[in-house]
CSV table of C-alpha atoms in Angstrom, one decimal:
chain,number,residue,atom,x,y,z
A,21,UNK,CA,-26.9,16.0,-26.0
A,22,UNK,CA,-27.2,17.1,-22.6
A,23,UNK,CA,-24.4,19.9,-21.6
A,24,UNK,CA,-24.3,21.7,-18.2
A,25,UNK,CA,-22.4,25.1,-17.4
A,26,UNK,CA,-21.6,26.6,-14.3
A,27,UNK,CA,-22.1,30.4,-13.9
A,28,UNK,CA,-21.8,32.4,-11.0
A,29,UNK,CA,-19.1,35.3,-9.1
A,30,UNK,CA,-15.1,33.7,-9.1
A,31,UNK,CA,-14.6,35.7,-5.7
A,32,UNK,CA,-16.9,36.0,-2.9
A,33,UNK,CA,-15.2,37.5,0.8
A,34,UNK,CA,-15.2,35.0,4.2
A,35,UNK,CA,-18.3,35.2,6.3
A,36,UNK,CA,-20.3,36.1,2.7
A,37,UNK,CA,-23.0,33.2,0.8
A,38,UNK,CA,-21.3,31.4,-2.2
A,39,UNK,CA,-23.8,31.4,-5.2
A,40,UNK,CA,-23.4,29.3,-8.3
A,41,UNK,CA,-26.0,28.4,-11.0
A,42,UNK,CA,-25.6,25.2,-13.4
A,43,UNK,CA,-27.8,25.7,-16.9
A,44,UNK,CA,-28.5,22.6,-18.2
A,45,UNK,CA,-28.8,22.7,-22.1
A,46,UNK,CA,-30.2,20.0,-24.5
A,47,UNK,CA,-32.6,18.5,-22.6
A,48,UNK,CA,-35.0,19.0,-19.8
A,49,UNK,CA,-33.7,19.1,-16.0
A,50,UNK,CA,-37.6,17.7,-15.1
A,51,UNK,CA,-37.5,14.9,-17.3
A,52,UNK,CA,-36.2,11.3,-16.9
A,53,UNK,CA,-35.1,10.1,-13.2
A,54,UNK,CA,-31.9,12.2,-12.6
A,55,UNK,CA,-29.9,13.4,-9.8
A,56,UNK,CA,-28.5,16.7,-10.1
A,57,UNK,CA,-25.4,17.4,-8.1
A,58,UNK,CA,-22.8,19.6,-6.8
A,59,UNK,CA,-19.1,18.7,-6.5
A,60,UNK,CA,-16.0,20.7,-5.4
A,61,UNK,CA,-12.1,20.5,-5.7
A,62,UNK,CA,-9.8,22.3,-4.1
A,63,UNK,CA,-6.8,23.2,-5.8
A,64,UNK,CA,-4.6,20.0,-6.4
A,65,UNK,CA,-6.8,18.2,-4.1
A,66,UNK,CA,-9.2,15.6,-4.5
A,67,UNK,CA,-12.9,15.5,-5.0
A,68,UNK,CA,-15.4,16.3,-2.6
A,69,UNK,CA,-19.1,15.5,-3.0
A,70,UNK,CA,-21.3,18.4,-1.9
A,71,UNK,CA,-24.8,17.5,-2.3
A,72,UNK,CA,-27.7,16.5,-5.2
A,73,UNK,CA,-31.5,17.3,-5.9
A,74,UNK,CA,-33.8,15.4,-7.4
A,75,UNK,CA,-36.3,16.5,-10.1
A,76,UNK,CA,-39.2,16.3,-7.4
A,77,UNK,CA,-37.1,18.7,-5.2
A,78,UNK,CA,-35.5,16.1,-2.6
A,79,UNK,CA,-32.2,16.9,-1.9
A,80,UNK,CA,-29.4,15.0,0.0
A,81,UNK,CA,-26.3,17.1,1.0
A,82,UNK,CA,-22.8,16.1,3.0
A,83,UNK,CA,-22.7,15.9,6.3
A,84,UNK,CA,-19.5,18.3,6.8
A,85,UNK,CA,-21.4,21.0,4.7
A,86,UNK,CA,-25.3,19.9,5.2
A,87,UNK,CA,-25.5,22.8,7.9
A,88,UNK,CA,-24.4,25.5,5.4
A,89,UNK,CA,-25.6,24.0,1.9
A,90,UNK,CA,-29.1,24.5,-0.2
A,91,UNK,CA,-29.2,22.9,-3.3
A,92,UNK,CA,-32.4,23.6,-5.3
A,93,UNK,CA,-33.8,23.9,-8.9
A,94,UNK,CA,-36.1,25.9,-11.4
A,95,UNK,CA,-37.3,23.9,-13.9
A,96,UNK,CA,-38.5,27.2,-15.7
A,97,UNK,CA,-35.2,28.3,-16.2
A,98,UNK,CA,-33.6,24.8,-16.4
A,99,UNK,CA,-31.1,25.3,-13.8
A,100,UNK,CA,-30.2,24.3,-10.1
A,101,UNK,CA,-28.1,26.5,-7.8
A,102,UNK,CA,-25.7,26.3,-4.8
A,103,UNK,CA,-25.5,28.0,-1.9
A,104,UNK,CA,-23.1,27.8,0.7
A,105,UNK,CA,-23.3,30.2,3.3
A,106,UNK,CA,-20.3,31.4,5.3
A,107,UNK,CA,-17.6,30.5,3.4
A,108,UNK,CA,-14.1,30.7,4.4
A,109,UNK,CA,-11.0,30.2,2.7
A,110,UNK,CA,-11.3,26.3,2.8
A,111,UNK,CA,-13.9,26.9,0.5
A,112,UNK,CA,-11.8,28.0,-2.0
A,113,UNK,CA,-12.4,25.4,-4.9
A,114,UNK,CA,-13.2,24.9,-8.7
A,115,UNK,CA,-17.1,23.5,-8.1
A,116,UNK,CA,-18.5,21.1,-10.5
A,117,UNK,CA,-21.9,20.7,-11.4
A,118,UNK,CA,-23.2,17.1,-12.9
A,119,UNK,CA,-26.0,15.0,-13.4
A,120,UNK,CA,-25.8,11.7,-11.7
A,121,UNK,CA,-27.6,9.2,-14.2
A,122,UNK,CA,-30.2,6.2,-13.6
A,123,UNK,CA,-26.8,4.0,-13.1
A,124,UNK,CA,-25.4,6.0,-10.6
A,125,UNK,CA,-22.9,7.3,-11.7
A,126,UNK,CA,-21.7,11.0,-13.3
A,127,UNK,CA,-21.7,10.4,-17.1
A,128,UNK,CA,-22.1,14.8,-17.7
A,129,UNK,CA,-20.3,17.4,-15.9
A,130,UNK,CA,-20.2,20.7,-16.5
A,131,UNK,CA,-16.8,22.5,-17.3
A,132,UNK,CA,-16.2,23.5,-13.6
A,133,UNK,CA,-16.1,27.3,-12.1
A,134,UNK,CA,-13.3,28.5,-10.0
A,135,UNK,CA,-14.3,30.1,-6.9
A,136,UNK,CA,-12.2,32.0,-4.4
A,137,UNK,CA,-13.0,33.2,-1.1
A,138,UNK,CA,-10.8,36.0,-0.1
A,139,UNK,CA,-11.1,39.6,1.1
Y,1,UNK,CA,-18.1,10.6,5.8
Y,2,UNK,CA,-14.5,9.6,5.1
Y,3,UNK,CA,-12.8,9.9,1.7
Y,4,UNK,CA,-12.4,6.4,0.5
Y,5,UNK,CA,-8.7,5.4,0.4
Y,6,UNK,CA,-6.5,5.3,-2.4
Y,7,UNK,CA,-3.0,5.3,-3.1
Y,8,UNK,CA,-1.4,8.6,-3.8
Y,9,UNK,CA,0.5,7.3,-6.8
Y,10,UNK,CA,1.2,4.4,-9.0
Y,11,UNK,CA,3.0,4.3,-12.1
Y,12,UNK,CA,3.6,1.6,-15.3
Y,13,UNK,CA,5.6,1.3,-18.1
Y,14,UNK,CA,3.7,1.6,-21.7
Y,15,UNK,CA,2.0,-1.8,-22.1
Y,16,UNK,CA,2.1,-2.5,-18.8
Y,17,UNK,CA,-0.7,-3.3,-16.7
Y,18,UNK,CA,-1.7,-1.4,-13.1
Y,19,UNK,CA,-4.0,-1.7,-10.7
Y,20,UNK,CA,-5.3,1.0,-8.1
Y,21,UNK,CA,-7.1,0.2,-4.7
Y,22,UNK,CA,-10.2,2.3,-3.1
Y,23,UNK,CA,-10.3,1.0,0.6
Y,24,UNK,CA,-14.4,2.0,2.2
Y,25,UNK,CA,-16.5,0.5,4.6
Y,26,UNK,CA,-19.5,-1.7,4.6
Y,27,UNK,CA,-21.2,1.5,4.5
Y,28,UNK,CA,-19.9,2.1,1.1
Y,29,UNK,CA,-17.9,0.1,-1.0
Y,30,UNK,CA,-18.7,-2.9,0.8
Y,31,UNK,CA,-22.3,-2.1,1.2
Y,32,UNK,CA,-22.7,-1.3,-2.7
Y,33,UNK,CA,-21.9,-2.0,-5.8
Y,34,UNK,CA,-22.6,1.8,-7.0
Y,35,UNK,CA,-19.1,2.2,-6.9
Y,36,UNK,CA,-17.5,3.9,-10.0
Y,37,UNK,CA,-13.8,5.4,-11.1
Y,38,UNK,CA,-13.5,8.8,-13.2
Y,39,UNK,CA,-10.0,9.4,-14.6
Y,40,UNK,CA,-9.2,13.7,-14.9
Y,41,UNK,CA,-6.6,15.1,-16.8
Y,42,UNK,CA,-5.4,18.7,-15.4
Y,43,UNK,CA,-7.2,21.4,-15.9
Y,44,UNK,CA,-10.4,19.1,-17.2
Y,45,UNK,CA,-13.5,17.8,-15.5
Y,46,UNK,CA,-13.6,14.3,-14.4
Y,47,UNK,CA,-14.5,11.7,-17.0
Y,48,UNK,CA,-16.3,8.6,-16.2
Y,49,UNK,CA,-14.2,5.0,-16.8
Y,50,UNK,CA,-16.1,2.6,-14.8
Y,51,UNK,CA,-19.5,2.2,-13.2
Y,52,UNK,CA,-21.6,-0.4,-10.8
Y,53,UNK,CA,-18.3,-1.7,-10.2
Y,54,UNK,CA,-17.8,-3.2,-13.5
Y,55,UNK,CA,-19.3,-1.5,-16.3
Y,56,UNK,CA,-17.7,1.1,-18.6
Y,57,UNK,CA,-19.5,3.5,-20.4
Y,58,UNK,CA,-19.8,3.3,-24.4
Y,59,UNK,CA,-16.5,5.0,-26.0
Y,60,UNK,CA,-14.4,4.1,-22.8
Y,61,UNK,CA,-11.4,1.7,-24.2
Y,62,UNK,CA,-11.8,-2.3,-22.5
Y,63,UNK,CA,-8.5,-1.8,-21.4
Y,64,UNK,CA,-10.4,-0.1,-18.5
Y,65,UNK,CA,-11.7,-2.7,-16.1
Y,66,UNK,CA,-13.2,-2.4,-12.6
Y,67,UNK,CA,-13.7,-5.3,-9.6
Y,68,UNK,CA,-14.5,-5.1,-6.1
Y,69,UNK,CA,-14.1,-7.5,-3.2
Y,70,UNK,CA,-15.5,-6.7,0.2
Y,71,UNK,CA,-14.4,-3.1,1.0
Y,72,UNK,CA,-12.1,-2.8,-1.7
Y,73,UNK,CA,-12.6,-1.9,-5.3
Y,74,UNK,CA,-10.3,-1.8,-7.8
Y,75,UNK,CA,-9.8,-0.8,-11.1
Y,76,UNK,CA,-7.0,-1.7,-13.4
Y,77,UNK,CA,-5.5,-0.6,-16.8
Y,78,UNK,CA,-4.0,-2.8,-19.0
Y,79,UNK,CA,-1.7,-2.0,-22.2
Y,80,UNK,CA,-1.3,1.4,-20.6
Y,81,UNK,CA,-0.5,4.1,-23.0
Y,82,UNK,CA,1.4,7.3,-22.6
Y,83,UNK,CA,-2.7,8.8,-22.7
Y,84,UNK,CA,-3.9,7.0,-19.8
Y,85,UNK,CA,-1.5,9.6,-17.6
Y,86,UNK,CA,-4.0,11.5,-14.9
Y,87,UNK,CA,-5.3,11.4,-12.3
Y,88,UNK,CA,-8.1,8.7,-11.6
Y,89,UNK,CA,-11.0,9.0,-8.6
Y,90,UNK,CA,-13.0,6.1,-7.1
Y,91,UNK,CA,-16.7,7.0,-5.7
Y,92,UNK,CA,-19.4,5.1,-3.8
Y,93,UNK,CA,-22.7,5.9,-2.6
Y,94,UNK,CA,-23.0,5.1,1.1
Y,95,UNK,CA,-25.6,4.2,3.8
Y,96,UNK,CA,-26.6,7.8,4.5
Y,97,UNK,CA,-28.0,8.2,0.9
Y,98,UNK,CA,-24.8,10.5,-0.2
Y,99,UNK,CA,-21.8,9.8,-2.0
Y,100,UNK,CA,-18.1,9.4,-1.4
Y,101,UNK,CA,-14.8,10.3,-3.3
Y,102,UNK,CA,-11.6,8.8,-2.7
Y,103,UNK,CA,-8.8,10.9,-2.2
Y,104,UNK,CA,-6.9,10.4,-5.7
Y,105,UNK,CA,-4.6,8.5,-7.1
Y,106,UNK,CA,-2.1,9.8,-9.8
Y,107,UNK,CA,-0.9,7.5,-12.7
Y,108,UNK,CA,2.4,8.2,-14.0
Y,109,UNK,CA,3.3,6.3,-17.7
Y,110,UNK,CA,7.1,5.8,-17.5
């Protein structure tokens, strides 16, 4: 079955780019019709959606963060990365990749990676 | 976008039944019927309950039930069980081709 896990540094300083990758492992990120997707949660907050690719490469991202967020994937590698550029300490979150299926809706996330942005 | 609306907290005895609200818009919830609840225990990723409203995914107990009228979407738990303590999330995909969390709501099993 299908897994995904989140890699990437747990502390990045204010101003810097956040980078996360999310492997996906027993299966192929180009096949079928999935969405793969980006989602955040600050600690003891709620969650916030951050943005999704598609396998052709089409990408739809939040409006709060659309001006500092690339999603994109290599299929040769079977991952899709984040980047969020000019974080600050409201980015501070545990980020959660997942794979939104045919019936919308997340059935697969990955374990979630805790990131802080701090000097 | 605006987080959907939810109740902060809500709580049941054991065999009880509850029910928790997500408030939208027309632009989500009321627009949609991708709407769908994922119930998180601390320290875990979210787990999806309910999908399209209605549907649960295989393994997920039918004492999980979803419904939607207008901009509200519900989902309610009957014969609650000491288990069913976490927090639960509504989402919604909206007009603008994204999608929307609501803010939380935490169950408490007395």
């Amino acid at each position: 079955q299908v897994q995904l896990q989140e890699s990437g540094p747990g502390l990045v300083k204010p101003s810097q780019t956040l980078s996360l990758t999310c492997t996906v492992s027993g299966g192929s990120i180009s096949s079928g019709s999935y969405y793969w997707s980006w989602i955040r949660q600050p600690a003891g907050k709620g969650l916030e959606w951050i943005g999704r690719i598609y396998t052709s490469g089409s990408t739809n991202y939040n409006p709060s963060l659309k001006r500092r967020v690339t999603i994109s994937v290599d299929t040769s590698k079977n991952q899709f990365s984040l980047k969020l550029t000019s974080v600050t300490a409201a980015d501070t979150a545990v980020y959660y990749c997942a794979r939104e299926d045919r019936d919308n809706a997340y059935h697969i996330w990955g374990q979630g990676t805790l990131v802080t942005v701090s000097s | 976008q605006s987080a959907l609306t939810q109740p902060a907290s809500v709580s049941g005895s054991p065999g009880q039944s509850i029910t928790i609200s997500c408030t939208g818009t027309s632009s989500d919830v009321g627009g949609y019927n991708s709407v769908s609840w994922y119930q998180q225990h601390p320290g875990k990723a979210p787990k999806l309950m309910i999908y399209d409203v209605s549907n649960r995914p295989s393994g997920v107990s039918n004492r999980f039930s979803g419904s939607k009228s207008g901009n509200t979407a519900s989902l309610t738990i009957s014969g609650l069980q000491a288990e069913d303590e976490a927090d639960y999330y509504c989402s919604s995909y909206t007009s603008s081709s994204t999608w929307v969390f609501g803010g939380g709501t935490k169950l408490t099993v007395l």
